[in-house]
Tab-separated table of C-alpha atoms in Angstrom:
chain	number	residue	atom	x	y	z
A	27	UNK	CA	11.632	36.701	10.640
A	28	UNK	CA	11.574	33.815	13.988
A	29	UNK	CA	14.387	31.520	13.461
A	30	UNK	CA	13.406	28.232	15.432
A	31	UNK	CA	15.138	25.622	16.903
A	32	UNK	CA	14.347	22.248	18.606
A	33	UNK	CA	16.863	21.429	21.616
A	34	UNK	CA	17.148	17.251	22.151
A	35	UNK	CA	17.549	16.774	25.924
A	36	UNK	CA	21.089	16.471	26.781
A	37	UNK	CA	22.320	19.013	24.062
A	38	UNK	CA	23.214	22.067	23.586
A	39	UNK	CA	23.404	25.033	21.100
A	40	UNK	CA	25.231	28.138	20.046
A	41	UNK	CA	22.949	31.293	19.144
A	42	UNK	CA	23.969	34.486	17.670
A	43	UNK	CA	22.064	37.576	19.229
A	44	UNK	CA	22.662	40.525	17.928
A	45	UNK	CA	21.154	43.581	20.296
A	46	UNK	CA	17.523	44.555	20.713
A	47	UNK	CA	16.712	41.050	19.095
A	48	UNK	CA	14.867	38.506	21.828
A	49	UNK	CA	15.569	34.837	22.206
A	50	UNK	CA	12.337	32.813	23.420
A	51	UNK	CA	13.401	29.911	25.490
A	52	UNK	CA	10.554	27.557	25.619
A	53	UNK	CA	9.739	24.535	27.887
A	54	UNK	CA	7.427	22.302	25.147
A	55	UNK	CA	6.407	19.171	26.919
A	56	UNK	CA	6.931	20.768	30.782
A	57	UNK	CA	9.522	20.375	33.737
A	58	UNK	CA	12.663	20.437	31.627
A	59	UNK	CA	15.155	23.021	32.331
A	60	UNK	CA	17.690	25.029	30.173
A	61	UNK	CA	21.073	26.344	30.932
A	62	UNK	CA	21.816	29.386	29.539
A	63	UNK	CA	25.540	31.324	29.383
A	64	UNK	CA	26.254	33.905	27.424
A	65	UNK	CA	29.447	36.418	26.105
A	66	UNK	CA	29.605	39.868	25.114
A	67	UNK	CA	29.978	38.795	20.973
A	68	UNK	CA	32.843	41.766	20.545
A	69	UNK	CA	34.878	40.721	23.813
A	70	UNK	CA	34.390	37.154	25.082
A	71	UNK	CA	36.198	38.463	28.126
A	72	UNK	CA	32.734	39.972	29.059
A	73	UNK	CA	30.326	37.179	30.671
A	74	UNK	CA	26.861	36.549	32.678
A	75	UNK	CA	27.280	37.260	35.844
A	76	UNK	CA	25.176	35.433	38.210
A	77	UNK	CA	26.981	37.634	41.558
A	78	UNK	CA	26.896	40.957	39.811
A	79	UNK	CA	22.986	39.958	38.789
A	80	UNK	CA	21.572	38.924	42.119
A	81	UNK	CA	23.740	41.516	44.310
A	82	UNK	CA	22.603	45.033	41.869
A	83	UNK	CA	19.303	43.625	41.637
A	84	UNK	CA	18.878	42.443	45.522
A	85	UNK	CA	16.925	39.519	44.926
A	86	UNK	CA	17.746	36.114	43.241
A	87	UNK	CA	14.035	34.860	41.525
A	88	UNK	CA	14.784	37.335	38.642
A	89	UNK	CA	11.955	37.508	35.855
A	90	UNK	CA	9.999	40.097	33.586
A	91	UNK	CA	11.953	43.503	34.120
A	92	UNK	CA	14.754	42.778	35.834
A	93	UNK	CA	18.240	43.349	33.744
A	94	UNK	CA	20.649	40.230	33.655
A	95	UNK	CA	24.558	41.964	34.026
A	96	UNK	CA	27.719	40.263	33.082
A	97	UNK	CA	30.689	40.409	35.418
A	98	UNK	CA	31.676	44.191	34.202
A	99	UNK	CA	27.918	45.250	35.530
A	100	UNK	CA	27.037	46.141	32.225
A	101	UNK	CA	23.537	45.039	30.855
A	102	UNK	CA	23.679	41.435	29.213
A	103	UNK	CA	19.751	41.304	29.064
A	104	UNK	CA	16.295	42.286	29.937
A	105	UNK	CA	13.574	39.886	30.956
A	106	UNK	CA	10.542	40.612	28.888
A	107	UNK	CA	7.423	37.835	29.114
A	108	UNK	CA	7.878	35.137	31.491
A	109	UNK	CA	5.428	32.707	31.880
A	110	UNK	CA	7.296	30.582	34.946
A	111	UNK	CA	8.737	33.135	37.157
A	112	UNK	CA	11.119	30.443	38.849
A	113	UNK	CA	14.125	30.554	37.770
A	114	UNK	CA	17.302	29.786	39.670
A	115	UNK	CA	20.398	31.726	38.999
A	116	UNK	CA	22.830	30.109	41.822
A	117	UNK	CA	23.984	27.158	40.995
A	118	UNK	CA	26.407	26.328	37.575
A	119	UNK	CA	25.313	24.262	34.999
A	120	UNK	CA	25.788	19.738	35.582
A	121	UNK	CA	29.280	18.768	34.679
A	122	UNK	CA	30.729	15.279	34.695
A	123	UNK	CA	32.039	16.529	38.029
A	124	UNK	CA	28.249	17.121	39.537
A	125	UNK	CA	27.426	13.607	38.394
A	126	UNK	CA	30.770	11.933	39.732
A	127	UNK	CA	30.233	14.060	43.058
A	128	UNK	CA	26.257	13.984	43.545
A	129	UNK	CA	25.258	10.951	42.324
A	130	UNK	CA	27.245	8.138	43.896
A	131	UNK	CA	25.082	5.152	42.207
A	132	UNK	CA	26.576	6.783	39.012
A	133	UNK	CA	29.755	5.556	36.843
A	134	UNK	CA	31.664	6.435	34.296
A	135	UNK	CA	30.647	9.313	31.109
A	136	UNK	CA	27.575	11.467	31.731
A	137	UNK	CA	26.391	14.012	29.511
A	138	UNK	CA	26.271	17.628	30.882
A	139	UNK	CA	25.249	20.904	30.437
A	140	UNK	CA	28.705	22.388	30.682
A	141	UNK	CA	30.021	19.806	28.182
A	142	UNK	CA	27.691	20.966	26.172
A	143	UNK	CA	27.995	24.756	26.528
A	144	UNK	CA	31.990	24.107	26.190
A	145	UNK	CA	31.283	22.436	22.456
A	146	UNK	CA	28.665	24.980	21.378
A	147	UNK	CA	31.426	28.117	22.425
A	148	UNK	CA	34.303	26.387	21.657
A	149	UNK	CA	34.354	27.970	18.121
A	150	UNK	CA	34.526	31.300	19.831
A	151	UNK	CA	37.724	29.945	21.542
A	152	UNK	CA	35.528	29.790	24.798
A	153	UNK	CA	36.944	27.000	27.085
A	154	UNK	CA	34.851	25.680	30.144
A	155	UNK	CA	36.740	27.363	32.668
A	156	UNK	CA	35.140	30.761	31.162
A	157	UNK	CA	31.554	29.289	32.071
A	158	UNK	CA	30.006	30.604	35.179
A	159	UNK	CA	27.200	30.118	36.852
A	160	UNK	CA	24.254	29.749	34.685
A	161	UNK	CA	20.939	31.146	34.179
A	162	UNK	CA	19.393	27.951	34.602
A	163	UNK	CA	16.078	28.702	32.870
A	164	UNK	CA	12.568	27.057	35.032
A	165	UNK	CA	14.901	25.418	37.447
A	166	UNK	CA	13.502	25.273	40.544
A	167	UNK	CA	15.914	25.729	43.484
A	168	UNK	CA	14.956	27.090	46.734
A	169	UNK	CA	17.095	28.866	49.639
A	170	UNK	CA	16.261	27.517	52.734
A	171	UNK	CA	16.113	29.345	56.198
A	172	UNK	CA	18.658	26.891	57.674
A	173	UNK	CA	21.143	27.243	54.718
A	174	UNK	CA	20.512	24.347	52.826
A	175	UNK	CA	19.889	24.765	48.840
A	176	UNK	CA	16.582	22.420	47.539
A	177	UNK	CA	16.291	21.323	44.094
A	178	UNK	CA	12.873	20.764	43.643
A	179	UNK	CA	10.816	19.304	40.713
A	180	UNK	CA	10.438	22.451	38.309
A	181	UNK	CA	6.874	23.666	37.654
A	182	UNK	CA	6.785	24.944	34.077
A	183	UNK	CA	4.061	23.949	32.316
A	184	UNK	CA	4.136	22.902	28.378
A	185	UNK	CA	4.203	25.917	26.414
A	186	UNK	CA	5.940	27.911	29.125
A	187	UNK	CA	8.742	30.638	28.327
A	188	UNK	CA	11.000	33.603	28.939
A	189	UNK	CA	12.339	36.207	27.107
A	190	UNK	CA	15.829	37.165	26.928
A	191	UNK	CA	15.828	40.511	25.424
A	192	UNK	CA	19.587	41.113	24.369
A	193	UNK	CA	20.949	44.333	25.600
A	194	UNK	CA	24.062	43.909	23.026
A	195	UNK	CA	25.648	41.987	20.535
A	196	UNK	CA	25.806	38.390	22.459
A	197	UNK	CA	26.544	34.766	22.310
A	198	UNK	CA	24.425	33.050	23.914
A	199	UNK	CA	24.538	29.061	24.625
A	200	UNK	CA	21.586	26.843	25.255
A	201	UNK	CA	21.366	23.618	26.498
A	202	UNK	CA	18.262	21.095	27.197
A	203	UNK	CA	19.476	19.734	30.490
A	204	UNK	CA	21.492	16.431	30.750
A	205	UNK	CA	20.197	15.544	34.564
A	206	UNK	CA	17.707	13.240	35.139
A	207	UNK	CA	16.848	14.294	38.727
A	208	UNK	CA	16.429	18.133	37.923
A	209	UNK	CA	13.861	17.399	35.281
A	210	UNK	CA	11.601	15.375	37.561
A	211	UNK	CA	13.367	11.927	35.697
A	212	UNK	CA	12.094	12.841	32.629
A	213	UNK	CA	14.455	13.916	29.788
A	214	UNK	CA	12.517	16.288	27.126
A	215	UNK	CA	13.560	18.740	24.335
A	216	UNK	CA	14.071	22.407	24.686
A	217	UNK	CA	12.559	24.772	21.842
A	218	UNK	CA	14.644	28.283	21.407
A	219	UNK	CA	13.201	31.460	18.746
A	220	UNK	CA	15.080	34.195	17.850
A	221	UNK	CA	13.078	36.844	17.361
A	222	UNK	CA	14.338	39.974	15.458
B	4	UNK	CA	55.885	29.902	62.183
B	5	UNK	CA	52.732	32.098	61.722
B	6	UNK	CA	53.384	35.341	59.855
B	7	UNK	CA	50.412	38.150	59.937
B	8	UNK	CA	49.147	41.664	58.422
B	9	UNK	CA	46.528	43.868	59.641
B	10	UNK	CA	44.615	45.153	56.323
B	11	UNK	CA	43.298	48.461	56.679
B	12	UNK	CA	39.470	49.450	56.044
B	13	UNK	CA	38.956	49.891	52.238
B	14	UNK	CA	42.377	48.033	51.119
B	15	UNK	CA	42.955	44.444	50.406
B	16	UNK	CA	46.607	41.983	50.043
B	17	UNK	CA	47.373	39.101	48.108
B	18	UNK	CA	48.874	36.140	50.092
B	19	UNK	CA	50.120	33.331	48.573
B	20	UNK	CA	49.244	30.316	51.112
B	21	UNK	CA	50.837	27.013	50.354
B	22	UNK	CA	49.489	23.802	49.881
B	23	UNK	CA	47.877	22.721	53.461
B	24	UNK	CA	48.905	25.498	55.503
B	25	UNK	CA	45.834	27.645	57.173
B	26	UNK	CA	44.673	31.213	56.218
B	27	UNK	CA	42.848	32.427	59.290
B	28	UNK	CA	40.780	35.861	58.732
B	29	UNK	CA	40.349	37.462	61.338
B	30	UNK	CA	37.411	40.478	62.534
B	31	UNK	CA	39.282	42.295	65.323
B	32	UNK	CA	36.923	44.831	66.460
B	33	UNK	CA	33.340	42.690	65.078
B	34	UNK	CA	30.749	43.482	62.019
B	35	UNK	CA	33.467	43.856	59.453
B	36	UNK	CA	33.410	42.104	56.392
B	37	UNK	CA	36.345	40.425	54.449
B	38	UNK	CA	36.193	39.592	50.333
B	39	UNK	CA	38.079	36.522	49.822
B	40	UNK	CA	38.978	35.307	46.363
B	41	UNK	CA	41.521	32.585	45.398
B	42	UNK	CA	43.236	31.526	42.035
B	43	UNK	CA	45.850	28.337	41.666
B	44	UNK	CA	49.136	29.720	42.019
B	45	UNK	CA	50.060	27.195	39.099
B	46	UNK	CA	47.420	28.101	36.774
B	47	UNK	CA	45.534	31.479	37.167
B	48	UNK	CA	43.028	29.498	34.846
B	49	UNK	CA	41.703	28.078	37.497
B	50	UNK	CA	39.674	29.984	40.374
B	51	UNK	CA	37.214	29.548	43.556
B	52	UNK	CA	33.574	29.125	42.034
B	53	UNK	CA	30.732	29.975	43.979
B	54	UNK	CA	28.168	28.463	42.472
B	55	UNK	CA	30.431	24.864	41.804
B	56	UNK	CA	30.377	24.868	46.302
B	57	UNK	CA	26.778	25.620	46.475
B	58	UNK	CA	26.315	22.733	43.929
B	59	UNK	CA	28.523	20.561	45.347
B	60	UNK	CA	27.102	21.092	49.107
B	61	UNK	CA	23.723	21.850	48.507
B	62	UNK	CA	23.739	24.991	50.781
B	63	UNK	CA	24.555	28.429	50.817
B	64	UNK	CA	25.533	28.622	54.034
B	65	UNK	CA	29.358	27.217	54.302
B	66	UNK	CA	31.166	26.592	57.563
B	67	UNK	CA	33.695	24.188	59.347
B	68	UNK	CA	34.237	20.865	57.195
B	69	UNK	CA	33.176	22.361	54.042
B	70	UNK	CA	34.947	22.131	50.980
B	71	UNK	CA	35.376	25.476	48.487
B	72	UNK	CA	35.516	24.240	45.200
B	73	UNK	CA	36.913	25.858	42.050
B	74	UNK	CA	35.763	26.434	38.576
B	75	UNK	CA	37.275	23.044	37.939
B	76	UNK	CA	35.087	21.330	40.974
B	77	UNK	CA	38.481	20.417	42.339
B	78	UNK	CA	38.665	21.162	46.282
B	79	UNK	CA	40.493	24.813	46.793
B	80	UNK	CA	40.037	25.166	50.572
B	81	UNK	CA	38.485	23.126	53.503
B	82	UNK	CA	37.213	25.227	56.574
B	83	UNK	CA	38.687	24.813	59.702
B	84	UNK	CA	37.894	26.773	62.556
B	85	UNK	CA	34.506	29.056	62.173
B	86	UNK	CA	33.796	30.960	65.314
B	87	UNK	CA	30.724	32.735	63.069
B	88	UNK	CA	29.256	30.536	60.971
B	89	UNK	CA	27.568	33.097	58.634
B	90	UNK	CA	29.623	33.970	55.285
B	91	UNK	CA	27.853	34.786	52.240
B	92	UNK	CA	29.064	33.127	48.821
B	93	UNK	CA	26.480	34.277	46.814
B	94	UNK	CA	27.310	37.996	45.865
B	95	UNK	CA	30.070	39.889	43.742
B	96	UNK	CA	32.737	41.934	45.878
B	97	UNK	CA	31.559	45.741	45.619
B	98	UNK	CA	32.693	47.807	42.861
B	99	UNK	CA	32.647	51.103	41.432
B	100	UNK	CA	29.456	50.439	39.872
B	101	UNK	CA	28.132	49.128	42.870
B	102	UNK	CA	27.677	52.326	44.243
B	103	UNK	CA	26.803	54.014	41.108
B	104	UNK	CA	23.915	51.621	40.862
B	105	UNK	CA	22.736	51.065	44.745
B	106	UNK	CA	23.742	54.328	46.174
B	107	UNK	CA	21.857	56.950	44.106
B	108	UNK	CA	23.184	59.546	47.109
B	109	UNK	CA	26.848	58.787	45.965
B	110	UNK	CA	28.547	60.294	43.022
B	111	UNK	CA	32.155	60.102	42.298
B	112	UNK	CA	34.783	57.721	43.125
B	113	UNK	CA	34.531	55.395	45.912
B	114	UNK	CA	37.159	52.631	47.045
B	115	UNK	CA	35.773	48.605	46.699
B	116	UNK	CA	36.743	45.085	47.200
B	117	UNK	CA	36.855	44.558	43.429
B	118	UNK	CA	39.256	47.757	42.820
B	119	UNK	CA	41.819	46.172	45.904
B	120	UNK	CA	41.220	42.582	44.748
B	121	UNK	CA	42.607	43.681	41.135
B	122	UNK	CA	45.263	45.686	42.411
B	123	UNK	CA	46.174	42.727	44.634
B	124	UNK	CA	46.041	40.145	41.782
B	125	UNK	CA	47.862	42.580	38.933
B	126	UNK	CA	51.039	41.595	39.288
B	127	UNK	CA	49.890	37.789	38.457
B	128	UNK	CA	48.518	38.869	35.555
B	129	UNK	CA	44.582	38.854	36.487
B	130	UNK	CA	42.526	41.385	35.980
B	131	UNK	CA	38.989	42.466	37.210
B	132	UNK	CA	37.046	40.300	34.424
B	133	UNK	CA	38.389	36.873	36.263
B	134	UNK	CA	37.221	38.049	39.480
B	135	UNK	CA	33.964	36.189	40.388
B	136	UNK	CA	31.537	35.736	43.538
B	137	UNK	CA	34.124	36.460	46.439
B	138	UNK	CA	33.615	34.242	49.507
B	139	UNK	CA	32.527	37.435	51.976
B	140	UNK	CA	33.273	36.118	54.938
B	141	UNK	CA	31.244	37.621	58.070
B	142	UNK	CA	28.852	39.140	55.311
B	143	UNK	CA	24.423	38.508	56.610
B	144	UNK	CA	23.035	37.438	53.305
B	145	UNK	CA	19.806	35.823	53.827
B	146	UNK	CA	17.844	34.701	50.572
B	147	UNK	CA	14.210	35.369	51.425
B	148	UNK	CA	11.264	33.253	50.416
B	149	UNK	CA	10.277	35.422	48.142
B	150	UNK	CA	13.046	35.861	46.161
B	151	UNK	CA	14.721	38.847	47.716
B	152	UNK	CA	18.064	39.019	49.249
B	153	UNK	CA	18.245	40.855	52.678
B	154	UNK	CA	21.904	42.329	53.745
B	155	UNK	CA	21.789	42.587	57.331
B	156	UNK	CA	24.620	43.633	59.733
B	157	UNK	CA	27.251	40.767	60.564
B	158	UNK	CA	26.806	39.059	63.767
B	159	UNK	CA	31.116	38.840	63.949
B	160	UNK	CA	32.400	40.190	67.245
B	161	UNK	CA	35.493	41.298	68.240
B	162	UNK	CA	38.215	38.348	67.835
B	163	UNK	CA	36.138	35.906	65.725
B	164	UNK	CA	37.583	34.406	62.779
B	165	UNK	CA	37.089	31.773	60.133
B	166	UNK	CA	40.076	29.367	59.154
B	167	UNK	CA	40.619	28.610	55.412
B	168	UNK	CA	42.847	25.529	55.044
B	169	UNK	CA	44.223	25.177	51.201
B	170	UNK	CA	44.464	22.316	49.328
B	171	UNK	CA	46.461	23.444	46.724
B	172	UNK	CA	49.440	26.201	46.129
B	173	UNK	CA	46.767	29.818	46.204
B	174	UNK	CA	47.068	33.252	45.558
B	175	UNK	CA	44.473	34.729	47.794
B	176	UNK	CA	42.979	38.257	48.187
B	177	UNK	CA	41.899	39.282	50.908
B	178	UNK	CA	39.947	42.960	51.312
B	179	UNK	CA	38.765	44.803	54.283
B	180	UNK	CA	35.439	45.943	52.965
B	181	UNK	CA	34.806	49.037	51.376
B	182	UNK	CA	31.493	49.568	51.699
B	183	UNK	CA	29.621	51.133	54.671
B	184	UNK	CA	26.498	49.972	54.475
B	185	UNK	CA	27.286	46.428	54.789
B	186	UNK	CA	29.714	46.663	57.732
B	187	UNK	CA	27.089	48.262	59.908
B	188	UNK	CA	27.931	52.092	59.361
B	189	UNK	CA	32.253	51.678	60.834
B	190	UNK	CA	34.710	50.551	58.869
B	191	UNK	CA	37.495	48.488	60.743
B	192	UNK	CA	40.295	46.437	59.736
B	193	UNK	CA	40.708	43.011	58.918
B	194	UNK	CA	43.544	40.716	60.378
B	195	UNK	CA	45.160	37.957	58.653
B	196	UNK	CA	47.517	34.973	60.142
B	197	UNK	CA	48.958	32.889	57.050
B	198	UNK	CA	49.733	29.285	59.762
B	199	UNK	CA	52.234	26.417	58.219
């Protein structure tokens, strides 16, 4: 049976995925991106690992086939359908830091995707400074030639998804993003299934 | 008064740098690569995070004037003198399962950055599982534009170096790379000055 769950922008959520089960991250209105983390349920000591990801797969646009590793370079996941293919796996998830660093017009509290990923863990005893980079799902963030990193307006479509196919027993947090400029200034929901 | 250590190929050091004094690393004979990682001496909590100084910068490519931020976005080091200019931040230090996984040729054991980084780091109580995306200095990464990652031989000659100023109290490790591919077929050491 799907369990289904609606993300409000600026939120986040814990989800319990036990191996060979698939989690459907889904983009329902377009251009919204989702942060994803997630722990190794038995040993929270086990993580996503963005460095281990990129460096044993030699590329850093992952999508369907490539296996997501955590930090022991063990398999976390397997991409099955993805309907974006732009993904970006570089840069961590918006903190309150990002906002007070980034966005100089900007004062005071700012909801963020790390905020939120540190509430939805923090049952799990799963503080922030355990959250790595993220797998931040149809983000769209480009290299460039000269060095410099662009974060460009993302170009997921309503309806789009991926497929995170767990690879073991994980814990895997969610969040509908909390930055205005990454989601072309428009703040929507996130949908997430669980499929068994 | 400047105190330094020549680190041979395949081995790494921990050096704990002070608040505002200057960790140069230095390639003496050219196209060898150095894994740098760095946790607060006060709180092993907190660590240098790749993808919070990618964020932060908006680049991949870091140099001199750049701040390295931790997990924490609080500044770890600024660089100072860069006589290269091309360090990679995006990849994990190699491993034993790095060359399980990339080097079907290999079989059995074979030294890496991440087995001397957590030798380094054991007697502070860290272990492998804390440590992240190293900076590698004098490491060719280039991100292609079609998602792949090319590793191309360092463009470090003999004497060049890259100075790491801290901005807190560090324990720093500091490899000379294991791996052969990466360092152009020779491994060579790595020096190290630790300036006040």
């Amino acid at each position: 049976m799907t369990t289904s769950w609606r993300i409000p922008p600026q939120t986040g959520r814990l989800i319990e995925v036990p191996s060979g089960s698939t989690l459907r991250v889904i983009d329902p209105f377009g251009q919204q991106i989702s942060d994803v983390f997630a722990f190794n349920a038995a040993d929270t000591r086990e993580s996503l690992s963005s460095g281990r990801t990129l460096d044993n797969l030699g590329k850093y646009l992952v999508t369907t086939g490539d296996v997501l590793y955590s930090n022991r370079s063990r398999p976390m996941f397997t991409i099955g359908e993805d309907t974006v293919g732009r993904h970006d796996f570089i840069l961590t998830p918006c903190s309150q830091a990002t906002f007070d660093l980034l966005y100089p017009d900007h004062t005071g509290y700012h909801p963020s995707c790390l905020e939120n990923l540190t509430k939805a863990f923090a049952p799990h005893g799963i503080t922030a400074d355990d959250i790595g980079t993220t797998l931040n799902v149809f983000m769209n963030v480009v290299p460039k030639e000269d060095g410099s990193i662009d974060i460009l307006p993302g170009v997921s479509k309503a309806g789009d998804h991926i497929d995170l196919i767990a690879e073991d027993d994980l814990l895997v947090g969610v969040t509908s993003c909390s930055a205005e400029t990454c989601n072309n200034g428009v703040l929507t929901p996130i949908d997430v299934e669980l499929r068994p």
